[in-house]
Amino acid sequence: DAGITQSPRHKVTETGTPVTLRCHQTENHRYMYWYRQDPGHGLRLIHYSYGVKDTDKGEVSDGYSVSRSKTEDFLLTLESATSSQTSVYFCAISEPTGGNTEAFFGQGTRLTVV
Amino acid sequence: GENVEQHPSTLSVQEGDSAVIKCTYSDSASNYFPWYKQELGKRPQLIIDIRSNVGEKKDQRIAVTLNKTAKHFSLHITETQPEDSAVYFCAASYKLSFGAGTTVTVRA
């Protein structure tokens, strides 16, 4: 498996509290992504990064912010968690140059907002 | 941005039959189309991908076809087996915009 780790793996938090999820990679891949997965909605892109300090919004970015201060870490922050943000969050990495453009996913983080 | 639509949302097939999943995309500049398989409780994993300069690609029992003019691409699974039961996702572009997924169930 590619070197990609998400932390924490599980988290329960209260409405209104800030939450930060971390994605760490050891592959030196340029692209990193955050998705949320909900029944009936598949994988929806929240934010992605194409380099250090280079990020862009995905289709469901409202209520989320990201930061990438170094190649290996991509942080997803919920400034004030809401129950609608209860979901499974996946991080992914890819290096779309050269011959291999495969994206590798982390194990996922199950977040419950109560 | 890219919009990817995937059909059907669920698909039940008899073991040994074929399964076909179709996706359409909106951005004509997209040039990379991967397919991912997600087994229950696991992370998605790439099973096959195709680039816009190729019309068809095959890997054993799975194949993908691409029609750039119509902006649609399809996944074909032949001789389905129980281990093919999973959720399949298509995606477009390096930005990896995914379709909503297809739950495939192979009946023994």
PDB file of C-alpha atoms in Angstrom:
ATOM      1  CA  ASP A   1       0.000   0.000   0.000  1.00  0.00           C
ATOM      2  CA  ALA A   2       1.061   3.562  -0.701  1.00  0.00           C
ATOM      3  CA  GLY A   3       2.343   5.517   2.267  1.00  0.00           C
ATOM      4  CA  ILE A   4      -0.730   7.512   3.190  1.00  0.00           C
ATOM      5  CA  THR A   5      -2.098   7.802   6.702  1.00  0.00           C
ATOM      6  CA  GLN A   6      -5.165   9.556   8.033  1.00  0.00           C
ATOM      7  CA  SER A   7      -5.628  10.609  11.626  1.00  0.00           C
ATOM      8  CA  PRO A   8      -7.682  10.227  13.626  1.00  0.00           C
ATOM      9  CA  ARG A   9      -9.494   7.156  12.284  1.00  0.00           C
ATOM     10  CA  HIS A  10     -12.581   7.834  14.341  1.00  0.00           C
ATOM     11  CA  LYS A  11     -13.823  10.965  16.055  1.00  0.00           C
ATOM     12  CA  VAL A  12     -16.967  12.043  17.845  1.00  0.00           C
ATOM     13  CA  THR A  13     -17.337  15.759  18.402  1.00  0.00           C
ATOM     14  CA  GLU A  14     -20.009  18.211  19.477  1.00  0.00           C
ATOM     15  CA  THR A  15     -21.791  20.678  17.246  1.00  0.00           C
ATOM     16  CA  GLY A  16     -19.983  23.991  17.083  1.00  0.00           C
ATOM     17  CA  THR A  17     -16.522  22.693  17.931  1.00  0.00           C
ATOM     18  CA  PRO A  18     -13.561  22.935  15.553  1.00  0.00           C
ATOM     19  CA  VAL A  19     -12.153  19.724  14.137  1.00  0.00           C
ATOM     20  CA  THR A  20      -8.978  19.064  12.174  1.00  0.00           C
ATOM     21  CA  LEU A  21      -8.291  15.914  10.214  1.00  0.00           C
ATOM     22  CA  ARG A  22      -4.790  15.122   9.069  1.00  0.00           C
ATOM     23  CA  CYS A  23      -3.547  13.354   5.952  1.00  0.00           C
ATOM     24  CA  HIS A  24       0.114  12.398   5.881  1.00  0.00           C
ATOM     25  CA  GLN A  25       1.966  10.897   2.910  1.00  0.00           C
ATOM     26  CA  THR A  26       5.462   9.548   2.418  1.00  0.00           C
ATOM     27  CA  GLU A  27       5.237   9.260  -1.401  1.00  0.00           C
ATOM     28  CA  ASN A  28       6.185  12.856  -2.258  1.00  0.00           C
ATOM     29  CA  HIS A  29       3.082  13.099  -4.477  1.00  0.00           C
ATOM     30  CA  ARG A  30       2.150  16.573  -5.605  1.00  0.00           C
ATOM     31  CA  TYR A  31      -1.631  16.223  -5.559  1.00  0.00           C
ATOM     32  CA  MET A  32      -3.657  15.629  -2.414  1.00  0.00           C
ATOM     33  CA  TYR A  33      -7.432  15.491  -2.071  1.00  0.00           C
ATOM     34  CA  TRP A  34     -10.093  15.440   0.610  1.00  0.00           C
ATOM     35  CA  TYR A  35     -13.414  13.690  -0.055  1.00  0.00           C
ATOM     36  CA  ARG A  36     -16.453  12.948   1.993  1.00  0.00           C
ATOM     37  CA  GLN A  37     -18.467   9.798   1.419  1.00  0.00           C
ATOM     38  CA  ASP A  38     -22.156   9.614   2.254  1.00  0.00           C
ATOM     39  CA  PRO A  39     -24.723   6.975   1.239  1.00  0.00           C
ATOM     40  CA  GLY A  40     -26.212   7.799  -2.143  1.00  0.00           C
ATOM     41  CA  HIS A  41     -23.683  10.536  -2.876  1.00  0.00           C
ATOM     42  CA  GLY A  42     -20.515   8.650  -3.619  1.00  0.00           C
ATOM     43  CA  LEU A  43     -17.221  10.457  -3.173  1.00  0.00           C
ATOM     44  CA  ARG A  44     -17.600  14.213  -3.196  1.00  0.00           C
ATOM     45  CA  LEU A  45     -14.530  16.397  -3.518  1.00  0.00           C
ATOM     46  CA  ILE A  46     -14.142  18.945  -0.719  1.00  0.00           C
ATOM     47  CA  HIS A  47     -10.763  20.532  -1.507  1.00  0.00           C
ATOM     48  CA  TYR A  48      -7.634  19.522  -3.296  1.00  0.00           C
ATOM     49  CA  SER A  49      -4.039  20.667  -3.420  1.00  0.00           C
ATOM     50  CA  TYR A  50      -1.653  20.659  -6.366  1.00  0.00           C
ATOM     51  CA  GLY A  51       1.394  21.754  -4.407  1.00  0.00           C
ATOM     52  CA  VAL A  52       2.591  23.335  -1.181  1.00  0.00           C
ATOM     53  CA  LYS A  53       0.298  26.254  -0.373  1.00  0.00           C
ATOM     54  CA  ASP A  54      -1.626  25.644  -3.627  1.00  0.00           C
ATOM     55  CA  THR A  55      -5.190  24.587  -2.954  1.00  0.00           C
ATOM     56  CA  ASP A  56      -8.558  24.830  -4.664  1.00  0.00           C
ATOM     57  CA  LYS A  57     -12.169  24.193  -3.835  1.00  0.00           C
ATOM     58  CA  GLY A  58     -14.140  21.136  -4.775  1.00  0.00           C
ATOM     59  CA  GLU A  59     -17.876  20.704  -5.142  1.00  0.00           C
ATOM     60  CA  VAL A  60     -18.730  20.700  -1.400  1.00  0.00           C
ATOM     61  CA  SER A  61     -16.227  23.110   0.139  1.00  0.00           C
ATOM     62  CA  ASP A  62     -18.612  25.219   2.252  1.00  0.00           C
ATOM     63  CA  GLY A  63     -17.826  24.845   5.957  1.00  0.00           C
ATOM     64  CA  TYR A  64     -14.371  23.379   5.295  1.00  0.00           C
ATOM     65  CA  SER A  65     -10.908  24.855   4.984  1.00  0.00           C
ATOM     66  CA  VAL A  66      -7.578  23.234   4.169  1.00  0.00           C
ATOM     67  CA  SER A  67      -3.910  23.937   4.557  1.00  0.00           C
ATOM     68  CA  ARG A  68      -0.789  22.459   3.068  1.00  0.00           C
ATOM     69  CA  SER A  69       2.384  23.932   4.485  1.00  0.00           C
ATOM     70  CA  LYS A  70       4.572  21.005   3.414  1.00  0.00           C
ATOM     71  CA  THR A  71       4.382  18.311   0.767  1.00  0.00           C
ATOM     72  CA  GLU A  72       3.590  15.461   3.124  1.00  0.00           C
ATOM     73  CA  ASP A  73       0.691  16.946   5.102  1.00  0.00           C
ATOM     74  CA  PHE A  74      -2.765  18.093   4.044  1.00  0.00           C
ATOM     75  CA  LEU A  75      -5.064  19.264   6.827  1.00  0.00           C
ATOM     76  CA  LEU A  76      -8.834  19.533   6.650  1.00  0.00           C
ATOM     77  CA  THR A  77     -10.507  21.818   9.185  1.00  0.00           C
ATOM     78  CA  LEU A  78     -14.145  22.112  10.107  1.00  0.00           C
ATOM     79  CA  GLU A  79     -14.234  25.510  11.788  1.00  0.00           C
ATOM     80  CA  SER A  80     -17.534  24.864  13.541  1.00  0.00           C
ATOM     81  CA  ALA A  81     -18.778  21.315  13.079  1.00  0.00           C
ATOM     82  CA  THR A  82     -22.416  20.682  12.199  1.00  0.00           C
ATOM     83  CA  SER A  83     -24.421  17.455  12.174  1.00  0.00           C
ATOM     84  CA  SER A  84     -24.537  17.595   8.359  1.00  0.00           C
ATOM     85  CA  GLN A  85     -20.765  17.088   8.384  1.00  0.00           C
ATOM     86  CA  THR A  86     -21.127  13.659   9.925  1.00  0.00           C
ATOM     87  CA  SER A  87     -19.515  11.486   7.273  1.00  0.00           C
ATOM     88  CA  VAL A  88     -16.593   9.301   6.316  1.00  0.00           C
ATOM     89  CA  TYR A  89     -13.689  11.410   5.081  1.00  0.00           C
ATOM     90  CA  PHE A  90     -11.088  10.061   2.680  1.00  0.00           C
ATOM     91  CA  CYS A  91      -7.792  11.587   1.743  1.00  0.00           C
ATOM     92  CA  ALA A  92      -6.138  10.665  -1.556  1.00  0.00           C
ATOM     93  CA  ILE A  93      -2.806  11.370  -3.220  1.00  0.00           C
ATOM     94  CA  SER A  94      -1.651  11.265  -6.820  1.00  0.00           C
ATOM     95  CA  GLU A  95       1.226  12.313  -9.011  1.00  0.00           C
ATOM     96  CA  PRO A  96      -0.253  12.977 -12.465  1.00  0.00           C
ATOM     97  CA  THR A  97       3.024  13.327 -14.303  1.00  0.00           C
ATOM     98  CA  GLY A  98       5.038  10.561 -15.804  1.00  0.00           C
ATOM     99  CA  GLY A  99       3.470   7.225 -16.567  1.00  0.00           C
ATOM    100  CA  ASN A 100       1.587   6.474 -13.338  1.00  0.00           C
ATOM    101  CA  THR A 101      -1.405   8.623 -12.488  1.00  0.00           C
ATOM    102  CA  GLU A 102      -3.065   6.291 -10.007  1.00  0.00           C
ATOM    103  CA  ALA A 103      -4.603   7.904  -6.939  1.00  0.00           C
ATOM    104  CA  PHE A 104      -4.155   6.181  -3.608  1.00  0.00           C
ATOM    105  CA  PHE A 105      -6.636   6.550  -0.785  1.00  0.00           C
ATOM    106  CA  GLY A 106      -6.132   6.633   2.947  1.00  0.00           C
ATOM    107  CA  GLN A 107      -8.068   4.348   5.277  1.00  0.00           C
ATOM    108  CA  GLY A 108     -10.731   6.944   5.950  1.00  0.00           C
ATOM    109  CA  THR A 109     -11.835   8.886   9.027  1.00  0.00           C
ATOM    110  CA  ARG A 110     -15.299   8.357  10.444  1.00  0.00           C
ATOM    111  CA  LEU A 111     -16.483  11.651  11.926  1.00  0.00           C
ATOM    112  CA  THR A 112     -19.650  11.905  13.981  1.00  0.00           C
ATOM    113  CA  VAL A 113     -20.974  15.312  15.007  1.00  0.00           C
ATOM    114  CA  VAL A 114     -23.499  15.117  17.845  1.00  0.00           C
TER     115      VAL A 114
ATOM    116  CA  GLY B   1     -15.918  22.501 -12.885  1.00  0.00           C
ATOM    117  CA  GLU B   2     -16.264  18.908 -13.983  1.00  0.00           C
ATOM    118  CA  ASN B   3     -19.599  17.139 -13.484  1.00  0.00           C
ATOM    119  CA  VAL B   4     -19.656  13.349 -13.707  1.00  0.00           C
ATOM    120  CA  GLU B   5     -22.879  11.370 -13.857  1.00  0.00           C
ATOM    121  CA  GLN B   6     -22.925   7.608 -13.351  1.00  0.00           C
ATOM    122  CA  HIS B   7     -25.606   5.036 -14.136  1.00  0.00           C
ATOM    123  CA  PRO B   8     -27.075   2.820 -12.902  1.00  0.00           C
ATOM    124  CA  SER B   9     -26.877   3.395  -9.161  1.00  0.00           C
ATOM    125  CA  THR B  10     -27.421  -0.317  -8.465  1.00  0.00           C
ATOM    126  CA  LEU B  11     -26.858  -3.353 -10.640  1.00  0.00           C
ATOM    127  CA  SER B  12     -27.642  -6.975  -9.873  1.00  0.00           C
ATOM    128  CA  VAL B  13     -26.296  -9.665 -12.206  1.00  0.00           C
ATOM    129  CA  GLN B  14     -26.186 -13.437 -12.270  1.00  0.00           C
ATOM    130  CA  GLU B  15     -22.766 -14.937 -11.775  1.00  0.00           C
ATOM    131  CA  GLY B  16     -21.125 -15.400 -15.158  1.00  0.00           C
ATOM    132  CA  ASP B  17     -23.090 -12.626 -16.839  1.00  0.00           C
ATOM    133  CA  SER B  18     -21.670  -9.254 -17.886  1.00  0.00           C
ATOM    134  CA  ALA B  19     -22.056  -5.924 -16.108  1.00  0.00           C
ATOM    135  CA  VAL B  20     -21.884  -2.505 -17.723  1.00  0.00           C
ATOM    136  CA  ILE B  21     -21.648   0.840 -15.944  1.00  0.00           C
ATOM    137  CA  LYS B  22     -21.838   4.121 -17.824  1.00  0.00           C
ATOM    138  CA  CYS B  23     -20.551   7.598 -17.023  1.00  0.00           C
ATOM    139  CA  THR B  24     -20.842  10.962 -18.705  1.00  0.00           C
ATOM    140  CA  TYR B  25     -18.702  14.021 -18.077  1.00  0.00           C
ATOM    141  CA  SER B  26     -19.098  17.690 -18.817  1.00  0.00           C
ATOM    142  CA  ASP B  27     -15.618  19.174 -19.267  1.00  0.00           C
ATOM    143  CA  SER B  28     -14.328  18.505 -22.777  1.00  0.00           C
ATOM    144  CA  ALA B  29     -10.799  19.266 -21.531  1.00  0.00           C
ATOM    145  CA  SER B  30     -10.816  16.194 -19.263  1.00  0.00           C
ATOM    146  CA  ASN B  31      -8.320  13.649 -20.546  1.00  0.00           C
ATOM    147  CA  TYR B  32      -8.040  11.023 -17.830  1.00  0.00           C
ATOM    148  CA  PHE B  33     -10.789   8.585 -16.791  1.00  0.00           C
ATOM    149  CA  PRO B  34     -10.122   6.104 -13.974  1.00  0.00           C
ATOM    150  CA  TRP B  35     -12.415   3.516 -12.415  1.00  0.00           C
ATOM    151  CA  TYR B  36     -12.246   2.608  -8.743  1.00  0.00           C
ATOM    152  CA  LYS B  37     -13.639  -0.345  -6.827  1.00  0.00           C
ATOM    153  CA  GLN B  38     -14.589  -0.075  -3.172  1.00  0.00           C
ATOM    154  CA  GLU B  39     -15.339  -3.204  -1.199  1.00  0.00           C
ATOM    155  CA  LEU B  40     -17.426  -2.926   1.944  1.00  0.00           C
ATOM    156  CA  GLY B  41     -15.557  -1.145   4.715  1.00  0.00           C
ATOM    157  CA  LYS B  42     -12.450  -0.583   2.618  1.00  0.00           C
ATOM    158  CA  ARG B  43     -10.867   2.267   0.723  1.00  0.00           C
ATOM    159  CA  PRO B  44     -11.397   2.771  -3.030  1.00  0.00           C
ATOM    160  CA  GLN B  45      -8.743   1.224  -5.265  1.00  0.00           C
ATOM    161  CA  LEU B  46      -7.971   1.784  -8.917  1.00  0.00           C
ATOM    162  CA  ILE B  47      -8.963  -1.093 -11.197  1.00  0.00           C
ATOM    163  CA  ILE B  48      -8.453   0.420 -14.643  1.00  0.00           C
ATOM    164  CA  ASP B  49      -7.997   3.804 -16.293  1.00  0.00           C
ATOM    165  CA  ILE B  50      -7.984   5.247 -19.782  1.00  0.00           C
ATOM    166  CA  ARG B  51      -6.584   8.386 -21.349  1.00  0.00           C
ATOM    167  CA  SER B  52      -8.252  10.447 -24.016  1.00  0.00           C
ATOM    168  CA  ASN B  53      -5.918   9.315 -26.779  1.00  0.00           C
ATOM    169  CA  VAL B  54      -7.183   5.743 -26.417  1.00  0.00           C
ATOM    170  CA  GLY B  55     -10.673   4.468 -27.262  1.00  0.00           C
ATOM    171  CA  GLU B  56     -10.592   1.172 -25.394  1.00  0.00           C
ATOM    172  CA  LYS B  57      -8.488  -0.605 -22.807  1.00  0.00           C
ATOM    173  CA  LYS B  58      -8.797  -4.120 -21.487  1.00  0.00           C
ATOM    174  CA  ASP B  59      -7.361  -5.937 -18.484  1.00  0.00           C
ATOM    175  CA  GLN B  60      -8.460  -9.547 -18.168  1.00  0.00           C
ATOM    176  CA  ARG B  61     -12.203  -9.501 -17.415  1.00  0.00           C
ATOM    177  CA  ILE B  62     -12.580  -5.727 -17.234  1.00  0.00           C
ATOM    178  CA  ALA B  63     -12.546  -3.202 -20.043  1.00  0.00           C
ATOM    179  CA  VAL B  64     -13.187   0.482 -20.407  1.00  0.00           C
ATOM    180  CA  THR B  65     -14.374   2.302 -23.511  1.00  0.00           C
ATOM    181  CA  LEU B  66     -14.268   6.036 -24.138  1.00  0.00           C
ATOM    182  CA  ASN B  67     -16.259   8.159 -26.578  1.00  0.00           C
ATOM    183  CA  LYS B  68     -14.793  11.665 -26.427  1.00  0.00           C
ATOM    184  CA  THR B  69     -17.241  13.095 -28.924  1.00  0.00           C
ATOM    185  CA  ALA B  70     -20.214  12.066 -26.815  1.00  0.00           C
ATOM    186  CA  LYS B  71     -18.304  12.624 -23.559  1.00  0.00           C
ATOM    187  CA  HIS B  72     -19.084   9.262 -22.080  1.00  0.00           C
ATOM    188  CA  PHE B  73     -17.120   6.243 -20.947  1.00  0.00           C
ATOM    189  CA  SER B  74     -18.124   2.800 -19.740  1.00  0.00           C
ATOM    190  CA  LEU B  75     -16.830  -0.046 -17.594  1.00  0.00           C
ATOM    191  CA  HIS B  76     -17.487  -3.594 -18.778  1.00  0.00           C
ATOM    192  CA  ILE B  77     -17.029  -6.603 -16.506  1.00  0.00           C
ATOM    193  CA  THR B  78     -17.353  -9.989 -18.186  1.00  0.00           C
ATOM    194  CA  GLU B  79     -17.874 -13.403 -16.582  1.00  0.00           C
ATOM    195  CA  THR B  80     -18.778 -11.792 -13.274  1.00  0.00           C
ATOM    196  CA  GLN B  81     -17.796 -13.532 -10.052  1.00  0.00           C
ATOM    197  CA  PRO B  82     -18.942 -13.062  -6.433  1.00  0.00           C
ATOM    198  CA  GLU B  83     -15.768 -11.113  -5.650  1.00  0.00           C
ATOM    199  CA  ASP B  84     -16.846  -8.490  -8.188  1.00  0.00           C
ATOM    200  CA  SER B  85     -19.584  -7.429  -5.755  1.00  0.00           C
ATOM    201  CA  ALA B  86     -18.601  -3.905  -4.664  1.00  0.00           C
ATOM    202  CA  VAL B  87     -19.245  -0.232  -5.304  1.00  0.00           C
ATOM    203  CA  TYR B  88     -17.656   1.087  -8.493  1.00  0.00           C
ATOM    204  CA  PHE B  89     -16.842   4.732  -9.100  1.00  0.00           C
ATOM    205  CA  CYS B  90     -15.891   6.493 -12.282  1.00  0.00           C
ATOM    206  CA  ALA B  91     -13.946   9.743 -12.290  1.00  0.00           C
ATOM    207  CA  ALA B  92     -12.796  12.361 -14.758  1.00  0.00           C
ATOM    208  CA  SER B  93      -9.701  14.533 -14.942  1.00  0.00           C
ATOM    209  CA  TYR B  94      -6.727  14.729 -12.607  1.00  0.00           C
ATOM    210  CA  LYS B  95      -8.921  16.725 -10.269  1.00  0.00           C
ATOM    211  CA  LEU B  96     -10.707  13.388  -9.675  1.00  0.00           C
ATOM    212  CA  SER B  97     -14.350  14.384  -9.767  1.00  0.00           C
ATOM    213  CA  PHE B  98     -16.237  11.166  -9.044  1.00  0.00           C
ATOM    214  CA  GLY B  99     -19.588   9.860 -10.099  1.00  0.00           C
ATOM    215  CA  ALA B 100     -22.079   8.834  -7.393  1.00  0.00           C
ATOM    216  CA  GLY B 101     -21.132   5.177  -7.626  1.00  0.00           C
ATOM    217  CA  THR B 102     -22.745   1.910  -8.723  1.00  0.00           C
ATOM    218  CA  THR B 103     -23.391  -0.884  -6.248  1.00  0.00           C
ATOM    219  CA  VAL B 104     -22.852  -4.148  -8.091  1.00  0.00           C
ATOM    220  CA  THR B 105     -24.217  -7.375  -6.639  1.00  0.00           C
ATOM    221  CA  VAL B 106     -23.306 -10.670  -8.261  1.00  0.00           C
ATOM    222  CA  ARG B 107     -25.854 -13.389  -7.497  1.00  0.00           C
ATOM    223  CA  ALA B 108     -24.527 -16.923  -7.156  1.00  0.00           C
TER     224      ALA B 108
END
